[in-house]
XYZ file of C-alpha atoms in Angstrom:
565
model
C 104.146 84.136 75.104
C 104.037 81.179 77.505
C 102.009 77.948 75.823
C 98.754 77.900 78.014
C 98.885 75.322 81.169
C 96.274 73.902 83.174
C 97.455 74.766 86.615
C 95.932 73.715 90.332
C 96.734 75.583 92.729
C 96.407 74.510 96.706
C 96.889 76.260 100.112
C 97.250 74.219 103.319
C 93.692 73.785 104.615
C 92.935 75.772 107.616
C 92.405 73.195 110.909
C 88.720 74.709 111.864
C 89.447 75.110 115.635
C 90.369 78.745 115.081
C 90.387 81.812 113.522
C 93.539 83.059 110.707
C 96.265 84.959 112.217
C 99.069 86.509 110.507
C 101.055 83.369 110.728
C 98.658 81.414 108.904
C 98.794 84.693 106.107
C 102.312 84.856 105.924
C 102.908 81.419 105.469
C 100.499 79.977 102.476
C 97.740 81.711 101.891
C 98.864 85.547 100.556
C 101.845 83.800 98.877
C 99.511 81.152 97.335
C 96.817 84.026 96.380
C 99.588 86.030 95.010
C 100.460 82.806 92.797
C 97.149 82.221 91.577
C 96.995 85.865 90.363
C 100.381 85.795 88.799
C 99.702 82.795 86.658
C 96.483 84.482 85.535
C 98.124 87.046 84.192
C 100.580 84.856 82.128
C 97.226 83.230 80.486
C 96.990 80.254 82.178
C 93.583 78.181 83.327
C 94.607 77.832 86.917
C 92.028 76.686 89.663
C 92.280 77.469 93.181
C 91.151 75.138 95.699
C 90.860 75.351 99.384
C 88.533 74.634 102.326
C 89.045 73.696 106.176
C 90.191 70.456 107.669
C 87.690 69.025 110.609
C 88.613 66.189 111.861
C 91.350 64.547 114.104
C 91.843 64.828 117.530
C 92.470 68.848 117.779
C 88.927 68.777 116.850
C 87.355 66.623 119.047
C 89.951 67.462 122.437
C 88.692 71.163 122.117
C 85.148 69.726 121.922
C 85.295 68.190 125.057
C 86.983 70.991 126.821
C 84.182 73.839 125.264
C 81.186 70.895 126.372
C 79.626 70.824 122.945
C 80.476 68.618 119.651
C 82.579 68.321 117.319
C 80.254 69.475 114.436
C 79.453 72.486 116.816
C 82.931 73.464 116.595
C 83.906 72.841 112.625
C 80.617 74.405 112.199
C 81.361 77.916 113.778
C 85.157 77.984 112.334
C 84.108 77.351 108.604
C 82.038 80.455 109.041
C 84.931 81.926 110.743
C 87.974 80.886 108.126
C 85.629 81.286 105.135
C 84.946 85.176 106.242
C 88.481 85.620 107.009
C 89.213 84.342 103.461
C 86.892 87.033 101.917
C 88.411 89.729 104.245
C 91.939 88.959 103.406
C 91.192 88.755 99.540
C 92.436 85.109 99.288
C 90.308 84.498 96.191
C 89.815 80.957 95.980
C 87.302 79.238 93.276
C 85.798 77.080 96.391
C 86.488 76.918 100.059
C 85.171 73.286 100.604
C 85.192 71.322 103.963
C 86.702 67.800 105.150
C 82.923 66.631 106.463
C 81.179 66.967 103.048
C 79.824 63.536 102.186
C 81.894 63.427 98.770
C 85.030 63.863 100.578
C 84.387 60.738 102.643
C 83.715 58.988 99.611
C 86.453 59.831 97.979
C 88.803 59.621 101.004
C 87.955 55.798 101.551
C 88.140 55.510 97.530
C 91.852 56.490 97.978
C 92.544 53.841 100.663
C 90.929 50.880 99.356
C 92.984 51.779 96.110
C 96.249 51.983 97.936
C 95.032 48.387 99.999
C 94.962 46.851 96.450
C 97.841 47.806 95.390
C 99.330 46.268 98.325
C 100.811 49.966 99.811
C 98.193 49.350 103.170
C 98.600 46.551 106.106
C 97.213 45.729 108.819
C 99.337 45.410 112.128
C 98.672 44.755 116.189
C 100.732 47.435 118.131
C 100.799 48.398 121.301
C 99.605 52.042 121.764
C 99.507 54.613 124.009
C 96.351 54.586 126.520
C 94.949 56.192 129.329
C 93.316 54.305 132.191
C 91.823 56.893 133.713
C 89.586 58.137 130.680
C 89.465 54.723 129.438
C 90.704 55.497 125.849
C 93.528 55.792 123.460
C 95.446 58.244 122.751
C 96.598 59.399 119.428
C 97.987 62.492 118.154
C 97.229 65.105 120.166
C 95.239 63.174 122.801
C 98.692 63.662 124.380
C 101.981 65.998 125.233
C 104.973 64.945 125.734
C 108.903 65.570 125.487
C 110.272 65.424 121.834
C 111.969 62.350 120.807
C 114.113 64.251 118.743
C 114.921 67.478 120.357
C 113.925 67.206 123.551
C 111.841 70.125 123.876
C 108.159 69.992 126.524
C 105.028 69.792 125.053
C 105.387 68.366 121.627
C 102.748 67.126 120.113
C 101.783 63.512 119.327
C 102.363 63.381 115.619
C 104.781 66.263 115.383
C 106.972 68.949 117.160
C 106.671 72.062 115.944
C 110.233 73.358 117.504
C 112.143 70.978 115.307
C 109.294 69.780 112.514
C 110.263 66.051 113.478
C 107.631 63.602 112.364
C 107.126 60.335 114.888
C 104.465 58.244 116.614
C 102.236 59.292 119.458
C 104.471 56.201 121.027
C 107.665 57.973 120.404
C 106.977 60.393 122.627
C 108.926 60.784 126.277
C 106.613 61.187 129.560
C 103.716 61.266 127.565
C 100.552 62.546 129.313
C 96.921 62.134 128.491
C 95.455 66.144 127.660
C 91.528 64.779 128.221
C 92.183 64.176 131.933
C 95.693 66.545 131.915
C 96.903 63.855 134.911
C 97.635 60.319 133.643
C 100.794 59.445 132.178
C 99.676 57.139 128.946
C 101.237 53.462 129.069
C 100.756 51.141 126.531
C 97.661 48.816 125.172
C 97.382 46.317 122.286
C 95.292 47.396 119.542
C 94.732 46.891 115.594
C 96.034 49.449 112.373
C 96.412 50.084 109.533
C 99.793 51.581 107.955
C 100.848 53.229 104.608
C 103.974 51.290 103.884
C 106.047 54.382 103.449
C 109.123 51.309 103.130
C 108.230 50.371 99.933
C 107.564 53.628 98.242
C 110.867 55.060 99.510
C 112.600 54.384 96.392
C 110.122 56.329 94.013
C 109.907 58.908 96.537
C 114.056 58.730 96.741
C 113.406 59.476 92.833
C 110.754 62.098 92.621
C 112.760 64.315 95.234
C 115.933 64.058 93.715
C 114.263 65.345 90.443
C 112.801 68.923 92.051
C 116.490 69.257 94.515
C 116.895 72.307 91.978
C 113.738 73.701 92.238
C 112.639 73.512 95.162
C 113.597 75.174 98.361
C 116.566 74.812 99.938
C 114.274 74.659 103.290
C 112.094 72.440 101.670
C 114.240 69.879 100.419
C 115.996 69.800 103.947
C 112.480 68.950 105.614
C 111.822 66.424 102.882
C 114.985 64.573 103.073
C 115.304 64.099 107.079
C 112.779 61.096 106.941
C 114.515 59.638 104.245
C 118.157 59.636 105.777
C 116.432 57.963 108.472
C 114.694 55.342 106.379
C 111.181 55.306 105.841
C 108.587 52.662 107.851
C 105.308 51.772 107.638
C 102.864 54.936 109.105
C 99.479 54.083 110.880
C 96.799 55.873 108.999
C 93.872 55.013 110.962
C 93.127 56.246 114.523
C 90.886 54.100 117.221
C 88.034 57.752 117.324
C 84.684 58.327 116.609
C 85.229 61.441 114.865
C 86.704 61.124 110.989
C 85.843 59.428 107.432
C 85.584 55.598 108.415
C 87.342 53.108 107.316
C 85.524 51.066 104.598
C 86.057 48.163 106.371
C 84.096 45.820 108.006
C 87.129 44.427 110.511
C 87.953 48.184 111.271
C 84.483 49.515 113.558
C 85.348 52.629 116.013
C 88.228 53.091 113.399
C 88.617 56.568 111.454
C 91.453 57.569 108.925
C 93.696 59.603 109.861
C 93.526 63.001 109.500
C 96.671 63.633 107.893
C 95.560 60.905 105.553
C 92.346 62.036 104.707
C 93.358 66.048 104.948
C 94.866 66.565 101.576
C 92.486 64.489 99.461
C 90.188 67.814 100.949
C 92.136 69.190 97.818
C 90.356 67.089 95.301
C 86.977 66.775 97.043
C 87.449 71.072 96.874
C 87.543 70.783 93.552
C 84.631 68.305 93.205
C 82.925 70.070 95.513
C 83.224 73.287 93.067
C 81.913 71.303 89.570
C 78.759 70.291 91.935
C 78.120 73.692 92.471
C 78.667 74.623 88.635
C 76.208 71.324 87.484
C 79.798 69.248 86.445
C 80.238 66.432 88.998
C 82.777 64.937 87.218
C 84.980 68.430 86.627
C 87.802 67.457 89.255
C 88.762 64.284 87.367
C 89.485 66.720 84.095
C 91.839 68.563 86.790
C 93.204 66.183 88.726
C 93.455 62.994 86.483
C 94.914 64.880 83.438
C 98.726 64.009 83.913
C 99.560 67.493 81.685
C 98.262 69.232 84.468
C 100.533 71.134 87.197
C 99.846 70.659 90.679
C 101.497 73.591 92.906
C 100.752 73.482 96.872
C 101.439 76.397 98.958
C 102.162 75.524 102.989
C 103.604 76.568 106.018
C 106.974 75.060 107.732
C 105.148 72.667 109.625
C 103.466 71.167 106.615
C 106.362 70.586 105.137
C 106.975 66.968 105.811
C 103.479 65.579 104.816
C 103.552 67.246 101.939
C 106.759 66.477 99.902
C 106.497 62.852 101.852
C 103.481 61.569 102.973
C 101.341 63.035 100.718
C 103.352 61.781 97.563
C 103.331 58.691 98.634
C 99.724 58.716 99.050
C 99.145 59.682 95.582
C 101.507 56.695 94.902
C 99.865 54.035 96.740
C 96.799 55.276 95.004
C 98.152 55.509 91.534
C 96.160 57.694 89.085
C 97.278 61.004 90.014
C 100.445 63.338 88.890
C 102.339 63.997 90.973
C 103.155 68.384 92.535
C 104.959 69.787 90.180
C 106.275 72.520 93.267
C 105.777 72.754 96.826
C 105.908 75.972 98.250
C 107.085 76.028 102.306
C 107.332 78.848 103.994
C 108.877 79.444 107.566
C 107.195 80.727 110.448
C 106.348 84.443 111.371
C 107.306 85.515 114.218
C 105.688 88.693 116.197
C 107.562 91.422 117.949
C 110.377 89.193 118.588
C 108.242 86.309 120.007
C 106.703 83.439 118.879
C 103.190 83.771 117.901
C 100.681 82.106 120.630
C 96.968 81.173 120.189
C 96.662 79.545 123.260
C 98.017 82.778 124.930
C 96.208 85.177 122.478
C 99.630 86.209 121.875
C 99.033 87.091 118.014
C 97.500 89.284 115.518
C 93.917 88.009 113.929
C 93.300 88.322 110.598
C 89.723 90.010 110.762
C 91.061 92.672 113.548
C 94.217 93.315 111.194
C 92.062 93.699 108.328
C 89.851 96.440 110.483
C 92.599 98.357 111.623
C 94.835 98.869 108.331
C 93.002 97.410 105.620
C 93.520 94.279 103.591
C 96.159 95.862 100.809
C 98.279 97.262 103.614
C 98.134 93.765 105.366
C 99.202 91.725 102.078
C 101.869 94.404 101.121
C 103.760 94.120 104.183
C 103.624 90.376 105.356
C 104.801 90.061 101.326
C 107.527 92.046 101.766
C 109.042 90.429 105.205
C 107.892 86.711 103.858
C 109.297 83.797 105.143
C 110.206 82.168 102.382
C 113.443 80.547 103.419
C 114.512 81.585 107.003
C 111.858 82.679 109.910
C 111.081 86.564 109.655
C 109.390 88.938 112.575
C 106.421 91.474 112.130
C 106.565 94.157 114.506
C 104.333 97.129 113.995
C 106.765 99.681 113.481
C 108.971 98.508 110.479
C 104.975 97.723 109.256
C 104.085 101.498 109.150
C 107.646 102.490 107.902
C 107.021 100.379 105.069
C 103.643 100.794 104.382
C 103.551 104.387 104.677
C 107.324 104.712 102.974
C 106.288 103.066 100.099
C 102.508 102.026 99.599
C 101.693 105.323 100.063
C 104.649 107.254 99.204
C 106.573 105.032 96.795
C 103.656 104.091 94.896
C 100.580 106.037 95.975
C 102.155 109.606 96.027
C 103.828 109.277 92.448
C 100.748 108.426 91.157
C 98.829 110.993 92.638
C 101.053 113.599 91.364
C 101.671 112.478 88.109
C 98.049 111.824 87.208
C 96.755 114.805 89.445
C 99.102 116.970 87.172
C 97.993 115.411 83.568
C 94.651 116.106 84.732
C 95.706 119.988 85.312
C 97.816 120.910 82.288
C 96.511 118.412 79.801
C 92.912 117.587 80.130
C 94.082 114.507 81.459
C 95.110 112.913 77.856
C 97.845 110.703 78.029
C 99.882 110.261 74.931
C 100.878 113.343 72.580
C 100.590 112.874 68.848
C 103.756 110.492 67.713
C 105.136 110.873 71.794
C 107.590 107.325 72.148
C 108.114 106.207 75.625
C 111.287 106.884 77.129
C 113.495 103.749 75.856
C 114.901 103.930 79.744
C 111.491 103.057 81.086
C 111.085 100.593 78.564
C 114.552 99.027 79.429
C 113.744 98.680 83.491
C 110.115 97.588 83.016
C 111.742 94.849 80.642
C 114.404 93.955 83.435
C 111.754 94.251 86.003
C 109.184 91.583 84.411
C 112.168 89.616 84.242
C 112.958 89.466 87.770
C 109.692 89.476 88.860
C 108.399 86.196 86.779
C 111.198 83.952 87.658
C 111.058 85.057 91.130
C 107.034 84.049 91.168
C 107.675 80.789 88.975
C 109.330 79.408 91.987
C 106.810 81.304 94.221
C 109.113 84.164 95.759
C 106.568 86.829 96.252
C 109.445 88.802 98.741
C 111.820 88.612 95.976
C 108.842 89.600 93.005
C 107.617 92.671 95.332
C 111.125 93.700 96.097
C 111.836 94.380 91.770
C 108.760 96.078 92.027
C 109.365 98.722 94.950
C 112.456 98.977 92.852
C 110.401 100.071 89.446
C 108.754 102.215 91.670
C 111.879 104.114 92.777
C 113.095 104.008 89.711
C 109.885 105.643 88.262
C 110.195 108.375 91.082
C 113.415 109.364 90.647
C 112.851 109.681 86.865
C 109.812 112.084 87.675
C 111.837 114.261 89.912
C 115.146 114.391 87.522
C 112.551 115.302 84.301
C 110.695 117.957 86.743
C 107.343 118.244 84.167
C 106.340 121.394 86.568
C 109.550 123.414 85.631
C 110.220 122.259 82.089
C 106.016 122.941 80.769
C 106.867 126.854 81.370
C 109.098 126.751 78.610
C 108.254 123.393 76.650
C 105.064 121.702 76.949
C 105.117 119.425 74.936
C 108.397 117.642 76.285
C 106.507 118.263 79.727
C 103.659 116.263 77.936
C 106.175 113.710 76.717
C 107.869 113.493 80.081
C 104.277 112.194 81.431
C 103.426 110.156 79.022
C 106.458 108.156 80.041
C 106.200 107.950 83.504
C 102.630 107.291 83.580
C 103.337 104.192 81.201
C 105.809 103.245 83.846
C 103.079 103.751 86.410
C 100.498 101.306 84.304
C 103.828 98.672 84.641
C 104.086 98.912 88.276
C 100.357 99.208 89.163
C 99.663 95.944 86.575
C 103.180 94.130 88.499
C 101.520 95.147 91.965
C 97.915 93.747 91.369
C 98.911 90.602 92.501
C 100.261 91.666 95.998
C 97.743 94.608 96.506
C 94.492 93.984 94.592
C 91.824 96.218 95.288
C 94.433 99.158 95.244
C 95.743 97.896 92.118
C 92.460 97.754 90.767
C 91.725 101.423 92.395
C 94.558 102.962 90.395
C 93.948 100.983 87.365
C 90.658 102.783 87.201
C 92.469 106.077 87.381
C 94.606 105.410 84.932
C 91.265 105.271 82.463
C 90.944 101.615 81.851
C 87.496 100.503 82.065
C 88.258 96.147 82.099
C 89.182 94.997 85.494
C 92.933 94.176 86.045
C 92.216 90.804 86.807
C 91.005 90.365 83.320
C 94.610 91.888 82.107
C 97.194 90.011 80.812
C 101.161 90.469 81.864
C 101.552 90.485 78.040
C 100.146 94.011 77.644
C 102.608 95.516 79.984
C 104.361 97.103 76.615
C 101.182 97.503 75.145
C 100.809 101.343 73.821
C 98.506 103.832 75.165
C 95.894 104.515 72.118
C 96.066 107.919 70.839
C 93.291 110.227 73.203
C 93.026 107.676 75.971
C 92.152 109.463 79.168
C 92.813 109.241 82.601
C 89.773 109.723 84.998
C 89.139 112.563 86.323
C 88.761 111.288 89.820
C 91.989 111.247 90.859
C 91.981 110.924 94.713
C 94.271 108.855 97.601
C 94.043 105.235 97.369
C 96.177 104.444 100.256
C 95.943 106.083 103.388
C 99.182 106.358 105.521
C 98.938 104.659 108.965
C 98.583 106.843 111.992
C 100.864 106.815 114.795
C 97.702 106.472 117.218
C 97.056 103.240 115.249
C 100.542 101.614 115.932
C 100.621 102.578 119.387
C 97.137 100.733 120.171
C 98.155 97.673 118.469
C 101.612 98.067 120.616
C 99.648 98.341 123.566
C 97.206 95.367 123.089
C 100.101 93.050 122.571
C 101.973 94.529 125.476
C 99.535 93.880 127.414
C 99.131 90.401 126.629
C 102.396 89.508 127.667
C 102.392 91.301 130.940
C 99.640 88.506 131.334
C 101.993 85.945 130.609
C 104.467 86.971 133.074
């Protein structure tokens, strides 16, 4: 039995300027969700905190360009991201926003701690300008050629071909994206900077510690702006859209959104003990120094989590540090790179609509990427789903509990009946596998022991043959069930995680009457009592895809790159 740990639990927070697509799915938020229910299992109080992120300059540059605000805009995709949350069973205690008064509260609280302890300054730089619109530019005000690798259009803060970090100064050619015309040049103008310089050597420390467990693609991220020797980062941005910074010197000055962005994590969390009557709940989560902190992002997170972040928590002081940082590649889609601005992607919501939620989750688990990029395409989706949701899983259940039901009033364990000590021996070795593979938040690697079990389980069925060997021995036939269908309460309790409303489905066929949810991984040996019952019900949980569904989705993306062309 594990001891009992007090466990928070993070995905990236969705930027509210648009909806979830199967990128955004694939690369935090099933793996984090599939975490969160893991853990549970084990026994441990783990809270789950998310919400969206609404401010910067994304925000307020697609305000402008829609003719309407920037609290128009988070205001619609909250809605949006919280529903696609729901519809993707991402099952988060609170889904919190960046604009909530508390956050700015405890946003500013955060810098004026890290000012006092001398990790802030104030500098004059130049910065990048336009003349035309008469303002400055940061982050993604502009577009410009990477510093690093060279490639168009990278972003002002970031370049999401190589994941290079750098200033919106940095950039080569860089043009203004309110007016789309007027190459930026350079105007004087006051900051302030996290002095990254100074907290290199505890942050040289703290990585060093987790290069064992953590990610090989992680750690690589994490240690490029090292090599290259930290400086100072400007955390404030000359907008009118952002928490403020609680200074009087600093009017028209906002923090930075990658600044205030991850404290969202905490004010989540406060946000969630003001809804339960406990204001003061996130400080016994977040200021208890027992307590593991485990983020779940995607590749181009990476950076300002195992860097900038840390040293934000640092400068400030009073928290622990993340215990693990989860980064996952990107997803790619039929061979290309996924495109919002091109509507070159699949949507969460429409996924969800056209093959269900547990199909979704099953497959984007099993291609993860967890260390390398990986590629959704529609066919290998209904091979796999079909092949084994439905088949691997859903068909063995079907016929094992359809034919308890028929020959033995649906009873599950004969009179002093032991479980075959093979089944016991592979659900052993599977639990195995599939706990340290979720410790370190491999949810391809957990799922892949578990399609494994499942095959395992089948083959067993078909090699005992219960339908032949009940003609001249029932009671072995009886036996023969009673093991396979405690294999089948293994792999359905080992699947919950991945597929939960299935899980749960089949759980209720098997004859348990508590939720799954409320299971513990513990019980996975656990006997069947003597006259416990299956249901009677026993019908299809997972329906097998249709070829006329594949080829619509085909043709919908088809066509939107014969618009690209």
């Amino acid at each position: 039995m594990h001891k009992r740990e007090k466990i928070i639990v993070t995905c990236a927070i969705p930027y509210a300027n648009g909806p979830l697509h199967i990128g955004h799915l694939a690369g935090c938020y099933v793996p984090g969700d599939i975490y969160v229910r893991f853990k549970r299992l084990q026994g441990h109080e783990v809270h789950f905190a998310c919400g969206t992120d609404e401010h910067g300059a994304g925000i307020t540059i697609l305000a402008i360009r829609e003719n309407t605000t920037p609290q128009a805009i988070v205001d619609k995709y909250y809605e949006i991201l919280k529903q696609d949350f729901v519809n993707c069973d991402i099952d988060v205690d609170v889904f919190s926003r960046t604009t909530r008064p508390f956050h700015y509260k405890r946003s500013q609280e955060f810098f004026l701690n890290a000012l006092k302890n001398g990790y802030i300054e104030k500098k004059t730089e130049a910065r990048l300008y336009c003349s035309s619109c008469d303002k400055f530019l940061p982050d993604r005000y502009v577009l410009g050629e990477c510093p690093k690798c060279h490639s168009a259009n990278a972003r002002g803060d970031q370049c999401e071909k190589c994941g290079s970090w750098y200033e919106p100064e940095e950039l080569i050619n860089p043009i203004c994206q309110i007016c789309k015309v007027t190459k930026a040049t350079l105007k004087p103008t006051s900051h302030w900077y996290i002095a990254l310089d100074k907290l290199e050597a505890p942050l040289t420390k703290y990585l060093t510690e987790k290069e064992q467990s953590w990610r090989r693609n992680v750690m690589g991220y994490a240690w490029q702006p090292l090599k290259a020797g930290l400086q100072p980062r400007s955390i404030t941005r000359d907008l009118d859209w952002g928490v403020p910074v609680p200074l009087d010197e600093a009017q028209g000055k906002v923090l930075y959104v990658w600044f205030d962005a991850p404290i969202g994590y905490i004010s989540a969390t406060e946000e969630w003990g003001i809804e339960a009557g406990e204001p003061d709940r996130w400080k016994k989560w977040w200021l208890d120094q027992n307590a593991k902190i485990v983020h779940f992002i995607g590749k181009d997170n990476i950076v300002f989590h195992t860097v900038v972040w840390q040293a934000i928590l640092m400068a400030d002081g009073r928290f622990p540090l993340p215990e693990l940082v989860c980064g996952n590649e990107f997803l790619n889609l039929e061979g290309e790179k996924i495109s919002t601005s091109r509507n070159f992607a699949i949507w969460a919501s429409d996924a969800v609509k056209s093959v269900g939620a547990d199909a979704l989750r099953y497959y984007l688990t099993r291609i993860s990427p967890e260390t390398s990029d990986s590629n959704f395409t529609w066919s290998d989706f209904q091979t796999r789903v079909n092949g084994e949701l439905a088949d691997v899983f859903g068909n063995l259940l079907n016929r094992a509990l359809s034919f308890l039901n028929a020959h033995f009033a649906g009873e599950v364990r004969p009179a002093g009946a032991e479980v075959d000590a093979r089944i016991l021996d592979r659900i052993n070795e599977t639990v195995a596998a599939y706990s340290a593979a979720l410790e370190g938040g491999f949810s391809k690697q957990a799922l892949e022991s578990v399609v494994e079990l499942g095959r395992f389980l089948n083959g067993y069925f078909q090699e005992k043959q219960p339908w032949k060997v009940k003609k001249t021995d029932p009671a072995e036939a009886h036996s023969i069930l009673h093991s396979t269908i405690f294999g089948i309460k293994a792999l359905v309790l080992l699947l919950y995680p991945v597929c939960p409303n299935a899980a749960q489905r089949w759980w209720e066929q098997l004859g348990f009457s508590l939720q799954i949810k409320e299971s513990q991984l513990t019980q996975i040996l656990e006997p069947f009592t003597a006259g416990h019952r299956i249901s009677q019900n026993i019908q299809p949980v997972v329906q097998k895809i249709e070829d006329a569904v594949i080829a619509s989705e085909k043709e919908r993306l088809s066509q939107t790159l014969k618009q690209r062309i």
